[in-house]
CSV table of C-alpha atoms in Angstrom, one decimal:
chain,number,residue,atom,x,y,z
A,1,UNK,CA,-41.0,-38.2,39.8
A,2,UNK,CA,-40.8,-41.1,42.3
A,3,UNK,CA,-41.4,-43.6,39.4
A,4,UNK,CA,-38.5,-42.1,37.5
A,5,UNK,CA,-36.2,-42.2,40.4
A,6,UNK,CA,-37.0,-45.9,41.0
A,7,UNK,CA,-37.2,-46.7,37.3
A,8,UNK,CA,-36.3,-50.5,37.6
A,9,UNK,CA,-39.0,-51.4,40.2
A,10,UNK,CA,-41.7,-48.7,40.4
A,11,UNK,CA,-41.8,-47.9,36.6
A,12,UNK,CA,-43.5,-51.0,35.5
A,13,UNK,CA,-43.9,-52.1,31.9
A,14,UNK,CA,-43.3,-48.6,30.4
A,15,UNK,CA,-39.8,-48.2,31.8
A,16,UNK,CA,-38.9,-51.8,30.9
A,17,UNK,CA,-39.9,-51.0,27.2
A,18,UNK,CA,-38.0,-47.7,27.3
A,19,UNK,CA,-34.9,-49.7,28.5
A,20,UNK,CA,-35.5,-52.2,25.7
A,21,UNK,CA,-35.9,-49.5,23.0
A,22,UNK,CA,-32.9,-47.6,24.2
A,23,UNK,CA,-30.8,-50.7,23.8
A,24,UNK,CA,-32.2,-51.1,20.2
A,25,UNK,CA,-31.4,-47.4,19.5
A,26,UNK,CA,-27.8,-47.9,20.7
A,27,UNK,CA,-27.4,-51.1,18.6
A,28,UNK,CA,-28.7,-49.3,15.5
A,29,UNK,CA,-27.0,-46.0,16.0
A,30,UNK,CA,-23.5,-47.3,16.5
A,31,UNK,CA,-22.9,-48.7,13.0
A,32,UNK,CA,-24.7,-45.6,11.7
A,33,UNK,CA,-22.2,-43.3,13.5
A,34,UNK,CA,-19.2,-45.4,12.5
A,35,UNK,CA,-20.0,-45.6,8.8
A,36,UNK,CA,-21.6,-42.2,8.1
A,37,UNK,CA,-19.5,-39.3,6.8
A,38,UNK,CA,-18.6,-36.5,9.1
A,39,UNK,CA,-21.2,-33.8,9.5
A,40,UNK,CA,-23.9,-35.8,7.5
A,41,UNK,CA,-27.5,-36.0,8.5
A,42,UNK,CA,-27.0,-39.7,9.3
A,43,UNK,CA,-24.3,-38.8,11.8
A,44,UNK,CA,-26.5,-36.1,13.4
A,45,UNK,CA,-29.3,-38.6,13.7
A,46,UNK,CA,-27.0,-41.1,15.4
A,47,UNK,CA,-25.8,-38.3,17.7
A,48,UNK,CA,-29.4,-37.6,18.7
A,49,UNK,CA,-30.2,-41.2,19.3
A,50,UNK,CA,-27.1,-41.5,21.5
A,51,UNK,CA,-28.1,-38.3,23.4
A,52,UNK,CA,-31.5,-39.8,24.3
A,53,UNK,CA,-30.7,-43.5,24.6
A,54,UNK,CA,-27.5,-43.4,26.7
A,55,UNK,CA,-29.0,-41.6,29.6
A,56,UNK,CA,-32.2,-43.6,29.6
A,57,UNK,CA,-30.4,-46.9,29.3
A,58,UNK,CA,-27.8,-46.1,32.0
A,59,UNK,CA,-30.4,-44.7,34.5
A,60,UNK,CA,-32.6,-47.7,34.4
A,61,UNK,CA,-29.6,-50.1,34.4
A,62,UNK,CA,-27.9,-48.6,37.4
A,63,UNK,CA,-31.2,-48.6,39.3
A,64,UNK,CA,-31.4,-52.3,38.6
A,65,UNK,CA,-27.8,-52.9,39.7
A,66,UNK,CA,-28.4,-51.1,43.0
A,67,UNK,CA,-31.7,-52.9,43.6
A,68,UNK,CA,-30.3,-56.3,42.8
A,69,UNK,CA,-26.8,-56.3,44.3
A,70,UNK,CA,-26.8,-53.8,47.2
A,71,UNK,CA,-28.7,-54.9,50.3
A,72,UNK,CA,-31.4,-52.6,51.4
A,73,UNK,CA,-29.7,-52.0,54.7
A,74,UNK,CA,-26.6,-50.6,53.0
A,75,UNK,CA,-28.5,-48.2,50.7
A,76,UNK,CA,-29.5,-45.7,53.3
A,77,UNK,CA,-31.3,-42.5,52.2
A,78,UNK,CA,-30.5,-40.9,49.0
A,79,UNK,CA,-31.4,-37.5,47.7
A,80,UNK,CA,-32.0,-36.1,44.3
A,81,UNK,CA,-30.5,-32.7,44.7
A,82,UNK,CA,-32.3,-31.1,41.7
A,83,UNK,CA,-35.7,-31.8,43.1
A,84,UNK,CA,-35.0,-32.5,46.8
A,85,UNK,CA,-36.9,-35.7,46.7
A,86,UNK,CA,-35.7,-38.3,49.3
A,87,UNK,CA,-36.2,-42.0,49.0
């Protein structure tokens, strides 16, 4: 669980690949969603890709932003309420 919470630094190669593939999924699903007809299987496929890719991409990106731009002294302790993990 600690690797997921620190996805940009502790995750290693697997999380970087997940971030990369999530970006590819978003790039491919956007035109698919725009040009598919309402309620079609293509639109449902695009919606599924969005539902997976957006949280993965956003989580890893925001971890990287905090790590890169917020000094360690200013970060303090944060808690994941769902699992009560502190880091």
